[in-house]
mmCIF file of N, CA and C and ligand atoms in Angstrom:
data_model
loop_
_atom_site.group_PDB
_atom_site.id
_atom_site.type_symbol
_atom_site.label_atom_id
_atom_site.label_comp_id
_atom_site.label_asym_id
_atom_site.label_seq_id
_atom_site.Cartn_x
_atom_site.Cartn_y
_atom_site.Cartn_z
ATOM 1 N N MET A 584 0.725 -1.101 -0.041
ATOM 2 C CA MET A 584 0.072 -0.176 0.080
ATOM 3 C C MET A 584 0.765 1.226 0.060
ATOM 4 N N LEU A 585 0.792 2.250 -0.935
ATOM 5 C CA LEU A 585 1.143 3.466 -0.865
ATOM 6 C C LEU A 585 0.393 4.640 -0.448
ATOM 7 N N TYR A 586 1.082 5.655 0.086
ATOM 8 C CA TYR A 586 0.199 6.676 0.508
ATOM 9 C C TYR A 586 0.725 8.008 -0.188
ATOM 10 N N ILE A 587 -0.165 8.641 -1.004
ATOM 11 C CA ILE A 587 0.332 9.894 -1.717
ATOM 12 C C ILE A 587 -0.408 10.940 -1.400
ATOM 13 N N THR A 588 0.160 12.106 -1.379
ATOM 14 C CA THR A 588 -0.458 13.464 -0.716
ATOM 15 C C THR A 588 -0.203 14.644 -1.596
ATOM 16 N N LYS A 589 -1.332 15.341 -1.811
ATOM 17 C CA LYS A 589 -1.551 16.584 -2.471
ATOM 18 C C LYS A 589 -1.764 17.855 -1.594
ATOM 19 N N ARG A 590 -0.877 18.699 -1.707
ATOM 20 C CA ARG A 590 -0.945 19.916 -0.841
ATOM 21 C C ARG A 590 -1.679 21.072 -1.629
ATOM 22 N N VAL A 591 -2.557 21.790 -1.098
ATOM 23 C CA VAL A 591 -3.069 23.131 -1.531
ATOM 24 C C VAL A 591 -3.351 23.970 -0.545
ATOM 25 N N HIS A 592 -3.240 25.224 -1.102
ATOM 26 C CA HIS A 592 -3.439 26.374 -0.040
ATOM 27 C C HIS A 592 -4.655 27.477 -0.427
ATOM 28 N N PHE A 593 -5.104 27.791 0.634
ATOM 29 C CA PHE A 593 -6.158 29.040 0.465
ATOM 30 C C PHE A 593 -6.109 29.796 1.652
ATOM 31 N N SER A 594 -6.618 31.163 1.414
ATOM 32 C CA SER A 594 -6.523 32.160 2.415
ATOM 33 C C SER A 594 -8.137 32.552 2.661
ATOM 34 N N ALA A 595 -8.617 32.585 3.885
ATOM 35 C CA ALA A 595 -9.871 32.937 4.228
ATOM 36 C C ALA A 595 -10.126 33.506 5.518
ATOM 37 N N SER A 596 -11.398 34.086 5.628
ATOM 38 C CA SER A 596 -11.477 34.663 7.056
ATOM 39 C C SER A 596 -12.689 33.962 7.526
ATOM 40 N N HIS A 597 -12.753 34.047 9.012
ATOM 41 C CA HIS A 597 -13.821 33.450 9.724
ATOM 42 C C HIS A 597 -13.808 34.039 11.018
ATOM 43 N N ARG A 598 -15.056 33.705 11.722
ATOM 44 C CA ARG A 598 -15.320 34.199 12.948
ATOM 45 C C ARG A 598 -15.711 33.246 13.754
ATOM 46 N N LEU A 599 -15.173 32.598 15.022
ATOM 47 C CA LEU A 599 -15.486 31.616 15.676
ATOM 48 C C LEU A 599 -16.633 32.141 16.606
ATOM 49 N N PHE A 600 -17.692 31.637 16.736
ATOM 50 C CA PHE A 600 -18.887 31.964 17.786
ATOM 51 C C PHE A 600 -19.935 30.795 17.632
ATOM 52 N N ASN A 601 -20.605 30.822 18.708
ATOM 53 C CA ASN A 601 -21.685 29.849 18.877
ATOM 54 C C ASN A 601 -23.097 30.792 18.921
ATOM 55 N N PRO A 602 -23.806 30.674 18.051
ATOM 56 C CA PRO A 602 -25.070 31.744 18.298
ATOM 57 C C PRO A 602 -25.939 31.571 19.381
ATOM 58 N N THR A 603 -25.911 30.269 20.091
ATOM 59 C CA THR A 603 -26.554 29.941 21.285
ATOM 60 C C THR A 603 -25.873 30.245 22.540
ATOM 61 N N PHE A 604 -24.690 30.875 22.448
ATOM 62 C CA PHE A 604 -23.998 31.487 23.603
ATOM 63 C C PHE A 604 -24.217 33.191 23.580
ATOM 64 N N ASN A 605 -24.269 33.573 24.853
ATOM 65 C CA ASN A 605 -24.149 34.986 24.720
ATOM 66 C C ASN A 605 -22.840 35.524 24.519
ATOM 67 N N ASP A 606 -22.600 36.920 24.460
ATOM 68 C CA ASP A 606 -21.559 37.534 24.087
ATOM 69 C C ASP A 606 -20.447 37.285 24.906
ATOM 70 N N GLN A 607 -20.655 37.082 26.216
ATOM 71 C CA GLN A 607 -19.556 36.881 27.309
ATOM 72 C C GLN A 607 -18.966 35.480 27.211
ATOM 73 N N LYS A 608 -20.027 34.624 26.981
ATOM 74 C CA LYS A 608 -19.456 33.138 26.852
ATOM 75 C C LYS A 608 -18.739 33.124 25.636
ATOM 76 N N ASN A 609 -19.191 33.531 24.250
ATOM 77 C CA ASN A 609 -18.587 33.362 23.294
ATOM 78 C C ASN A 609 -17.020 34.050 23.304
ATOM 79 N N ASP A 610 -16.999 35.144 23.972
ATOM 80 C CA ASP A 610 -15.695 35.819 24.241
ATOM 81 C C ASP A 610 -14.767 35.076 25.008
ATOM 82 N N GLU A 611 -15.261 34.237 26.046
ATOM 83 C CA GLU A 611 -14.683 33.436 27.155
ATOM 84 C C GLU A 611 -14.032 32.420 26.161
ATOM 85 N N ILE A 612 -14.812 31.788 25.366
ATOM 86 C CA ILE A 612 -14.552 30.535 24.942
ATOM 87 C C ILE A 612 -13.554 30.698 23.536
ATOM 88 N N TYR A 613 -13.859 31.860 22.689
ATOM 89 C CA TYR A 613 -13.220 32.000 21.314
ATOM 90 C C TYR A 613 -12.202 33.217 21.373
ATOM 91 N N ASP A 614 -12.311 34.132 22.575
ATOM 92 C CA ASP A 614 -11.365 35.015 22.615
ATOM 93 C C ASP A 614 -10.980 35.749 21.278
ATOM 94 N N LYS A 615 -9.986 36.133 20.922
ATOM 95 C CA LYS A 615 -9.750 36.897 19.928
ATOM 96 C C LYS A 615 -10.529 36.405 18.565
ATOM 97 N N CYS A 616 -10.485 35.158 18.561
ATOM 98 C CA CYS A 616 -11.080 34.302 17.309
ATOM 99 C C CYS A 616 -12.759 34.863 17.240
ATOM 100 N N ASN A 617 -13.192 35.397 18.300
ATOM 101 C CA ASN A 617 -14.580 35.958 18.298
ATOM 102 C C ASN A 617 -14.722 37.314 17.806
ATOM 103 N N ASN A 618 -13.645 37.918 17.218
ATOM 104 C CA ASN A 618 -13.711 39.246 16.720
ATOM 105 C C ASN A 618 -14.886 39.418 15.710
ATOM 106 N N PHE A 619 -15.716 40.455 15.995
ATOM 107 C CA PHE A 619 -16.800 40.677 15.283
ATOM 108 C C PHE A 619 -16.617 40.420 13.701
ATOM 109 N N TYR A 620 -15.948 41.218 13.099
ATOM 110 C CA TYR A 620 -15.768 41.207 11.750
ATOM 111 C C TYR A 620 -14.751 40.148 11.186
ATOM 112 N N GLY A 621 -14.444 39.132 12.015
ATOM 113 C CA GLY A 621 -13.533 37.865 11.491
ATOM 114 C C GLY A 621 -12.072 38.305 11.635
ATOM 115 N N HIS A 622 -11.374 37.297 11.303
ATOM 116 C CA HIS A 622 -9.846 37.470 11.021
ATOM 117 C C HIS A 622 -9.371 36.312 10.099
ATOM 118 N N GLY A 623 -8.321 36.505 9.571
ATOM 119 C CA GLY A 623 -7.863 35.537 8.393
ATOM 120 C C GLY A 623 -6.871 34.561 8.725
ATOM 121 N N HIS A 624 -6.869 33.496 7.907
ATOM 122 C CA HIS A 624 -5.674 32.492 7.985
ATOM 123 C C HIS A 624 -5.331 32.137 6.615
ATOM 124 N N ASN A 625 -4.098 31.836 6.524
ATOM 125 C CA ASN A 625 -3.533 31.089 5.400
ATOM 126 C C ASN A 625 -3.486 29.777 5.540
ATOM 127 N N TYR A 626 -4.711 29.079 5.162
ATOM 128 C CA TYR A 626 -4.613 27.595 5.193
ATOM 129 C C TYR A 626 -3.946 26.777 4.427
ATOM 130 N N ILE A 627 -3.544 25.628 4.842
ATOM 131 C CA ILE A 627 -2.751 24.589 3.889
ATOM 132 C C ILE A 627 -3.581 23.283 4.160
ATOM 133 N N LEU A 628 -4.044 22.768 3.026
ATOM 134 C CA LEU A 628 -4.880 21.523 3.122
ATOM 135 C C LEU A 628 -4.118 20.452 2.494
ATOM 136 N N GLU A 629 -3.875 19.253 3.185
ATOM 137 C CA GLU A 629 -2.960 18.139 2.818
ATOM 138 C C GLU A 629 -3.963 17.071 2.561
ATOM 139 N N VAL A 630 -4.092 16.662 1.399
ATOM 140 C CA VAL A 630 -5.090 15.233 1.256
ATOM 141 C C VAL A 630 -4.243 14.065 0.955
ATOM 142 N N THR A 631 -4.150 13.005 1.742
ATOM 143 C CA THR A 631 -3.482 11.636 1.456
ATOM 144 C C THR A 631 -4.609 10.697 1.043
ATOM 145 N N VAL A 632 -4.225 10.103 0.008
ATOM 146 C CA VAL A 632 -5.066 8.765 -0.536
ATOM 147 C C VAL A 632 -4.036 7.697 -0.444
ATOM 148 N N ARG A 633 -4.533 6.484 -0.472
ATOM 149 C CA ARG A 633 -3.882 5.260 -0.382
ATOM 150 C C ARG A 633 -4.222 4.177 -1.487
ATOM 151 N N GLY A 634 -3.398 3.491 -1.918
ATOM 152 C CA GLY A 634 -3.777 2.433 -2.952
ATOM 153 C C GLY A 634 -2.477 1.919 -3.420
ATOM 154 N N ILE A 635 -2.735 0.735 -4.569
ATOM 155 C CA ILE A 635 -1.648 0.125 -4.974
ATOM 156 C C ILE A 635 -1.460 0.853 -6.552
ATOM 157 N N PRO A 636 -0.185 1.093 -6.856
ATOM 158 C CA PRO A 636 0.128 1.659 -8.115
ATOM 159 C C PRO A 636 -0.689 0.722 -9.272
ATOM 160 N N ASN A 637 -1.393 1.598 -10.319
ATOM 161 C CA ASN A 637 -1.701 0.887 -11.358
ATOM 162 C C ASN A 637 -0.401 0.342 -12.157
ATOM 163 N N PRO A 638 -0.546 -1.041 -12.467
ATOM 164 C CA PRO A 638 0.794 -1.596 -13.190
ATOM 165 C C PRO A 638 0.869 -0.735 -14.557
ATOM 166 N N GLN A 639 -0.073 -0.279 -15.101
ATOM 167 C CA GLN A 639 -0.030 0.165 -16.482
ATOM 168 C C GLN A 639 0.535 1.715 -16.266
ATOM 169 N N THR A 640 0.315 2.445 -15.286
ATOM 170 C CA THR A 640 0.539 3.716 -15.349
ATOM 171 C C THR A 640 1.594 4.096 -14.195
ATOM 172 N N GLY A 641 1.588 3.105 -13.289
ATOM 173 C CA GLY A 641 2.447 3.497 -12.164
ATOM 174 C C GLY A 641 1.924 4.462 -11.115
ATOM 175 N N TYR A 642 0.765 4.691 -11.247
ATOM 176 C CA TYR A 642 0.020 5.861 -10.306
ATOM 177 C C TYR A 642 -1.048 5.131 -9.322
ATOM 178 N N VAL A 643 -0.823 5.495 -8.014
ATOM 179 C CA VAL A 643 -1.863 5.452 -7.267
ATOM 180 C C VAL A 643 -3.016 6.181 -7.551
ATOM 181 N N ILE A 644 -2.952 7.387 -8.010
ATOM 182 C CA ILE A 644 -3.980 8.216 -8.348
ATOM 183 C C ILE A 644 -3.235 9.440 -9.290
ATOM 184 N N ASP A 645 -3.808 9.726 -10.281
ATOM 185 C CA ASP A 645 -3.185 10.969 -11.047
ATOM 186 C C ASP A 645 -3.331 12.352 -10.368
ATOM 187 N N LEU A 646 -2.250 12.627 -9.819
ATOM 188 C CA LEU A 646 -2.177 13.902 -8.867
ATOM 189 C C LEU A 646 -2.803 15.025 -9.747
ATOM 190 N N LYS A 647 -2.700 15.142 -11.075
ATOM 191 C CA LYS A 647 -3.320 16.307 -11.514
ATOM 192 C C LYS A 647 -4.682 16.379 -11.568
ATOM 193 N N LYS A 648 -5.264 14.993 -11.505
ATOM 194 C CA LYS A 648 -6.698 14.931 -11.315
ATOM 195 C C LYS A 648 -7.094 15.029 -9.758
ATOM 196 N N LEU A 649 -6.365 14.626 -9.018
ATOM 197 C CA LEU A 649 -6.646 15.024 -7.345
ATOM 198 C C LEU A 649 -6.607 16.427 -7.146
ATOM 199 N N LYS A 650 -5.605 17.160 -7.766
ATOM 200 C CA LYS A 650 -5.533 18.581 -7.617
ATOM 201 C C LYS A 650 -6.709 19.491 -8.269
ATOM 202 N N ARG A 651 -7.164 18.666 -9.242
ATOM 203 C CA ARG A 651 -8.399 19.426 -9.955
ATOM 204 C C ARG A 651 -9.568 19.160 -9.102
ATOM 205 N N ILE A 652 -9.587 17.927 -8.516
ATOM 206 C CA ILE A 652 -10.934 17.848 -7.442
ATOM 207 C C ILE A 652 -10.922 18.660 -6.437
ATOM 208 N N LEU A 653 -9.634 18.831 -5.732
ATOM 209 C CA LEU A 653 -9.442 19.602 -4.708
ATOM 210 C C LEU A 653 -9.778 21.034 -5.068
ATOM 211 N N ASN A 654 -9.221 21.472 -6.043
ATOM 212 C CA ASN A 654 -9.719 22.872 -6.445
ATOM 213 C C ASN A 654 -11.119 23.217 -6.703
ATOM 214 N N ASP A 655 -11.699 22.110 -7.583
ATOM 215 C CA ASP A 655 -13.030 22.474 -7.931
ATOM 216 C C ASP A 655 -14.039 22.337 -6.772
ATOM 217 N N THR A 656 -13.796 21.371 -5.763
ATOM 218 C CA THR A 656 -14.690 21.103 -4.960
ATOM 219 C C THR A 656 -14.489 21.840 -3.495
ATOM 220 N N ILE A 657 -13.123 22.429 -3.345
ATOM 221 C CA ILE A 657 -13.031 23.260 -2.066
ATOM 222 C C ILE A 657 -12.253 24.380 -2.425
ATOM 223 N N VAL A 658 -11.074 24.485 -2.929
ATOM 224 C CA VAL A 658 -10.194 25.761 -2.694
ATOM 225 C C VAL A 658 -11.025 26.818 -3.640
ATOM 226 N N ASP A 659 -11.618 26.510 -4.734
ATOM 227 C CA ASP A 659 -12.246 27.647 -5.414
ATOM 228 C C ASP A 659 -13.529 28.159 -4.753
ATOM 229 N N LYS A 660 -14.022 27.411 -3.773
ATOM 230 C CA LYS A 660 -15.235 27.681 -3.172
ATOM 231 C C LYS A 660 -15.032 28.550 -1.760
ATOM 232 N N VAL A 661 -13.666 28.394 -1.004
ATOM 233 C CA VAL A 661 -13.359 28.842 0.034
ATOM 234 C C VAL A 661 -12.238 29.991 -0.027
ATOM 235 N N ASP A 662 -11.353 30.048 -1.204
ATOM 236 C CA ASP A 662 -10.344 30.932 -1.143
ATOM 237 C C ASP A 662 -10.763 32.378 -1.216
ATOM 238 N N HIS A 663 -10.340 33.259 -0.380
ATOM 239 C CA HIS A 663 -10.489 34.656 -0.465
ATOM 240 C C HIS A 663 -12.090 34.988 -0.012
ATOM 241 N N LYS A 664 -12.468 33.890 0.569
ATOM 242 C CA LYS A 664 -13.956 34.001 1.177
ATOM 243 C C LYS A 664 -14.106 34.158 2.697
ATOM 244 N N HIS A 665 -15.107 34.620 3.127
ATOM 245 C CA HIS A 665 -15.411 34.616 4.490
ATOM 246 C C HIS A 665 -16.312 33.419 4.909
ATOM 247 N N LEU A 666 -15.520 32.584 5.592
ATOM 248 C CA LEU A 666 -16.212 31.184 5.661
ATOM 249 C C LEU A 666 -17.431 30.942 6.292
ATOM 250 N N ASN A 667 -17.709 32.028 7.223
ATOM 251 C CA ASN A 667 -18.984 32.003 7.894
ATOM 252 C C ASN A 667 -20.250 32.440 6.839
ATOM 253 N N PHE A 668 -19.997 33.038 5.831
ATOM 254 C CA PHE A 668 -21.025 33.954 4.894
ATOM 255 C C PHE A 668 -21.148 33.444 3.630
ATOM 256 N N ASP A 669 -20.015 32.941 3.088
ATOM 257 C CA ASP A 669 -19.741 32.851 1.452
ATOM 258 C C ASP A 669 -19.701 31.591 0.909
ATOM 259 N N VAL A 670 -19.901 30.550 1.906
ATOM 260 C CA VAL A 670 -19.719 29.117 1.522
ATOM 261 C C VAL A 670 -20.923 28.347 1.594
ATOM 262 N N ASP A 671 -21.547 27.946 0.779
ATOM 263 C CA ASP A 671 -22.854 27.200 1.005
ATOM 264 C C ASP A 671 -22.592 25.897 1.958
ATOM 265 N N PHE A 672 -21.628 25.087 1.739
ATOM 266 C CA PHE A 672 -21.460 23.858 2.618
ATOM 267 C C PHE A 672 -20.889 24.178 4.086
ATOM 268 N N LEU A 673 -20.918 25.310 4.425
ATOM 269 C CA LEU A 673 -20.581 25.756 5.746
ATOM 270 C C LEU A 673 -21.518 26.613 6.522
ATOM 271 N N LYS A 674 -22.768 26.565 5.763
ATOM 272 C CA LYS A 674 -23.796 27.589 6.322
ATOM 273 C C LYS A 674 -24.210 27.005 7.825
ATOM 274 N N GLY A 675 -24.175 27.834 8.789
ATOM 275 C CA GLY A 675 -24.343 27.368 10.274
ATOM 276 C C GLY A 675 -23.600 26.700 10.954
ATOM 277 N N VAL A 676 -22.358 26.293 10.327
ATOM 278 C CA VAL A 676 -21.336 25.686 10.892
ATOM 279 C C VAL A 676 -20.346 26.645 11.745
ATOM 280 N N ILE A 677 -19.932 26.073 12.997
ATOM 281 C CA ILE A 677 -18.774 26.930 13.692
ATOM 282 C C ILE A 677 -17.611 26.335 12.901
ATOM 283 N N THR A 678 -16.780 27.566 12.427
ATOM 284 C CA THR A 678 -15.775 27.227 11.317
ATOM 285 C C THR A 678 -14.458 27.175 11.852
ATOM 286 N N SER A 679 -14.568 26.242 12.956
ATOM 287 C CA SER A 679 -13.073 25.682 13.497
ATOM 288 C C SER A 679 -12.288 24.877 12.483
ATOM 289 N N VAL A 680 -11.173 24.565 12.648
ATOM 290 C CA VAL A 680 -10.307 24.021 11.770
ATOM 291 C C VAL A 680 -10.881 22.442 11.799
ATOM 292 N N GLU A 681 -11.293 21.992 12.996
ATOM 293 C CA GLU A 681 -11.758 20.668 13.159
ATOM 294 C C GLU A 681 -13.047 20.319 12.196
ATOM 295 N N ASN A 682 -13.989 21.361 12.343
ATOM 296 C CA ASN A 682 -15.252 21.227 11.675
ATOM 297 C C ASN A 682 -14.903 21.306 10.120
ATOM 298 N N LEU A 683 -14.030 22.420 9.576
ATOM 299 C CA LEU A 683 -13.591 22.265 8.402
ATOM 300 C C LEU A 683 -13.093 21.118 7.954
ATOM 301 N N ALA A 684 -12.368 20.233 8.636
ATOM 302 C CA ALA A 684 -11.532 18.978 8.143
ATOM 303 C C ALA A 684 -12.901 17.960 7.923
ATOM 304 N N VAL A 685 -13.701 18.079 8.867
ATOM 305 C CA VAL A 685 -14.868 16.910 8.669
ATOM 306 C C VAL A 685 -15.843 17.163 7.525
ATOM 307 N N ILE A 686 -16.136 18.489 7.083
ATOM 308 C CA ILE A 686 -16.768 18.621 6.083
ATOM 309 C C ILE A 686 -16.046 18.495 4.942
ATOM 310 N N PHE A 687 -14.854 18.900 4.775
ATOM 311 C CA PHE A 687 -13.923 18.746 3.632
ATOM 312 C C PHE A 687 -13.864 17.285 3.158
ATOM 313 N N TRP A 688 -13.766 16.425 4.276
ATOM 314 C CA TRP A 688 -13.746 15.047 4.198
ATOM 315 C C TRP A 688 -14.927 14.493 3.462
ATOM 316 N N LYS A 689 -16.042 14.910 3.929
ATOM 317 C CA LYS A 689 -17.292 14.286 3.593
ATOM 318 C C LYS A 689 -17.324 14.551 1.902
ATOM 319 N N ILE A 690 -16.872 15.790 1.585
ATOM 320 C CA ILE A 690 -17.059 16.178 0.249
ATOM 321 C C ILE A 690 -16.002 15.508 -0.626
ATOM 322 N N LEU A 691 -14.800 15.258 -0.140
ATOM 323 C CA LEU A 691 -13.891 14.714 -0.848
ATOM 324 C C LEU A 691 -14.089 13.123 -1.153
ATOM 325 N N LYS A 692 -14.743 12.598 -0.269
ATOM 326 C CA LYS A 692 -14.907 11.169 -0.185
ATOM 327 C C LYS A 692 -15.987 10.860 -1.311
ATOM 328 N N GLU A 693 -16.807 11.582 -1.794
ATOM 329 C CA GLU A 693 -17.856 11.529 -2.745
ATOM 330 C C GLU A 693 -17.120 11.760 -4.070
ATOM 331 N N GLU A 694 -15.821 12.492 -4.095
ATOM 332 C CA GLU A 694 -15.323 12.877 -5.522
ATOM 333 C C GLU A 694 -14.132 11.865 -5.839
ATOM 334 N N ILE A 695 -13.337 11.574 -4.879
ATOM 335 C CA ILE A 695 -12.247 10.710 -5.118
ATOM 336 C C ILE A 695 -12.599 9.316 -5.392
ATOM 337 N N LYS A 696 -12.431 8.677 -6.586
ATOM 338 C CA LYS A 696 -13.004 7.406 -6.892
ATOM 339 C C LYS A 696 -11.716 6.507 -7.155
ATOM 340 N N GLU A 697 -10.610 7.141 -7.660
ATOM 341 C CA GLU A 697 -9.412 6.373 -8.131
ATOM 342 C C GLU A 697 -8.784 5.638 -6.967
ATOM 343 N N ALA A 698 -8.842 6.333 -5.776
ATOM 344 C CA ALA A 698 -7.999 5.382 -4.738
ATOM 345 C C ALA A 698 -8.959 5.787 -3.210
ATOM 346 N N GLU A 699 -8.300 5.316 -2.350
ATOM 347 C CA GLU A 699 -9.114 5.560 -1.171
ATOM 348 C C GLU A 699 -8.648 6.672 -0.340
ATOM 349 N N LEU A 700 -9.507 7.576 -0.041
ATOM 350 C CA LEU A 700 -9.000 8.665 0.876
ATOM 351 C C LEU A 700 -8.719 8.194 2.018
ATOM 352 N N TYR A 701 -7.519 8.681 2.684
ATOM 353 C CA TYR A 701 -6.892 8.279 3.918
ATOM 354 C C TYR A 701 -6.967 9.217 4.852
ATOM 355 N N LYS A 702 -6.398 10.448 4.663
ATOM 356 C CA LYS A 702 -6.140 11.402 5.637
ATOM 357 C C LYS A 702 -6.341 12.864 5.069
ATOM 358 N N ILE A 703 -6.787 13.552 5.960
ATOM 359 C CA ILE A 703 -6.923 15.184 5.556
ATOM 360 C C ILE A 703 -6.141 15.666 6.801
ATOM 361 N N LYS A 704 -5.246 16.544 6.314
ATOM 362 C CA LYS A 704 -4.368 17.314 7.427
ATOM 363 C C LYS A 704 -4.579 18.898 6.909
ATOM 364 N N LEU A 705 -5.144 19.574 7.903
ATOM 365 C CA LEU A 705 -5.554 20.989 7.627
ATOM 366 C C LEU A 705 -4.925 21.816 8.685
ATOM 367 N N TYR A 706 -4.048 22.810 7.868
ATOM 368 C CA TYR A 706 -3.064 23.659 8.750
ATOM 369 C C TYR A 706 -4.061 24.960 8.857
ATOM 370 N N GLU A 707 -4.288 25.353 10.065
ATOM 371 C CA GLU A 707 -4.869 26.836 10.272
ATOM 372 C C GLU A 707 -3.570 27.836 10.230
ATOM 373 N N THR A 708 -2.533 27.506 11.025
ATOM 374 C CA THR A 708 -1.698 28.054 11.225
ATOM 375 C C THR A 708 -0.285 27.417 10.845
ATOM 376 N N GLU A 709 0.959 27.714 11.040
ATOM 377 C CA GLU A 709 2.095 27.298 10.650
ATOM 378 C C GLU A 709 2.200 25.926 11.910
ATOM 379 N N ASN A 710 1.732 26.529 12.977
ATOM 380 C CA ASN A 710 1.925 25.548 14.084
ATOM 381 C C ASN A 710 0.590 24.941 14.659
ATOM 382 N N SER A 711 -0.514 25.135 13.967
ATOM 383 C CA SER A 711 -1.477 24.473 14.322
ATOM 384 C C SER A 711 -2.421 23.593 13.167
ATOM 385 N N TYR A 712 -2.809 22.516 13.336
ATOM 386 C CA TYR A 712 -3.392 21.744 12.289
ATOM 387 C C TYR A 712 -4.076 20.573 12.852
ATOM 388 N N VAL A 713 -4.955 20.165 12.116
ATOM 389 C CA VAL A 713 -5.823 19.048 12.570
ATOM 390 C C VAL A 713 -5.800 17.946 11.486
ATOM 391 N N GLU A 714 -5.681 16.586 11.999
ATOM 392 C CA GLU A 714 -5.568 15.514 11.186
ATOM 393 C C GLU A 714 -6.909 14.604 11.217
ATOM 394 N N TYR A 715 -7.421 14.161 10.234
ATOM 395 C CA TYR A 715 -8.894 13.577 10.261
ATOM 396 C C TYR A 715 -8.614 12.105 9.232
ATOM 397 N N PHE A 716 -9.114 11.152 9.976
ATOM 398 C CA PHE A 716 -8.862 10.049 9.062
ATOM 399 C C PHE A 716 -10.312 9.278 8.738
ATOM 400 N N GLY A 717 -11.402 10.300 8.937
ATOM 401 C CA GLY A 717 -12.840 9.841 8.496
ATOM 402 C C GLY A 717 -13.424 9.053 9.489
ATOM 403 N N GLU A 718 -13.212 8.960 10.712
ATOM 404 C CA GLU A 718 -13.942 8.435 11.893
ATOM 405 C C GLU A 718 -15.296 9.247 11.790
ATOM 406 N N PRO A 719 -16.586 8.542 12.067
ATOM 407 C CA PRO A 719 -17.875 9.107 12.306
ATOM 408 C C PRO A 719 -17.601 10.325 13.244
ATOM 409 N N VAL A 720 -18.022 11.585 12.671
ATOM 410 C CA VAL A 720 -18.115 12.846 13.679
ATOM 411 C C VAL A 720 -19.135 13.634 13.068
ATOM 412 N N GLU A 721 -20.072 14.008 14.073
ATOM 413 C CA GLU A 721 -21.149 15.012 13.509
ATOM 414 C C GLU A 721 -20.806 16.329 13.601
ATOM 415 N N VAL A 722 -21.272 17.089 12.568
ATOM 416 C CA VAL A 722 -20.924 18.571 12.755
ATOM 417 C C VAL A 722 -22.211 19.257 13.173
ATOM 418 N N ASN A 723 -22.180 20.094 14.165
ATOM 419 C CA ASN A 723 -23.591 20.795 14.281
ATOM 420 C C ASN A 723 -23.748 21.694 13.302
ATOM 421 N N ARG A 724 -25.105 22.154 13.056
ATOM 422 C CA ARG A 724 -25.442 23.188 12.280
ATOM 423 C C ARG A 724 -26.351 24.352 13.083
ATOM 424 N N PHE A 725 -26.147 25.370 13.296
ATOM 425 C CA PHE A 725 -26.924 26.179 14.056
ATOM 426 C C PHE A 725 -27.788 27.108 13.220
HETATM 427 NI NI1 LIG B 1071 -9.261 31.621 13.231
#
């Protein structure tokens, strides 16, 4: 089994808050991330698939095709957007890096047919990232 990864980047703004909490509680939990007009990140998304190389091509997956899927289904929809307002598939979601990873997984699982989606690694900052392997997780929508 081989594991192959494509990395893409996007920049987006978001605001972390839970509409069922009052201002004070949102402030306590999310602190600066609760800033009313949002704040930005340069996200890095790494998507790993696994499989056996096709004997005819030598590829587990055509990385050009994987890149196209990542761009069409995620990057083009979130890049230079406000994640709380501009993105249909994030409507009502607390836009934490954890929730983004779960939702990206569901989208990519539908789209990647050539190989098995294995891992999503999503960096919110250079030093903070989440890894997700597709275990069942529910994301609340408010
Ligand atoms: Ni943030």
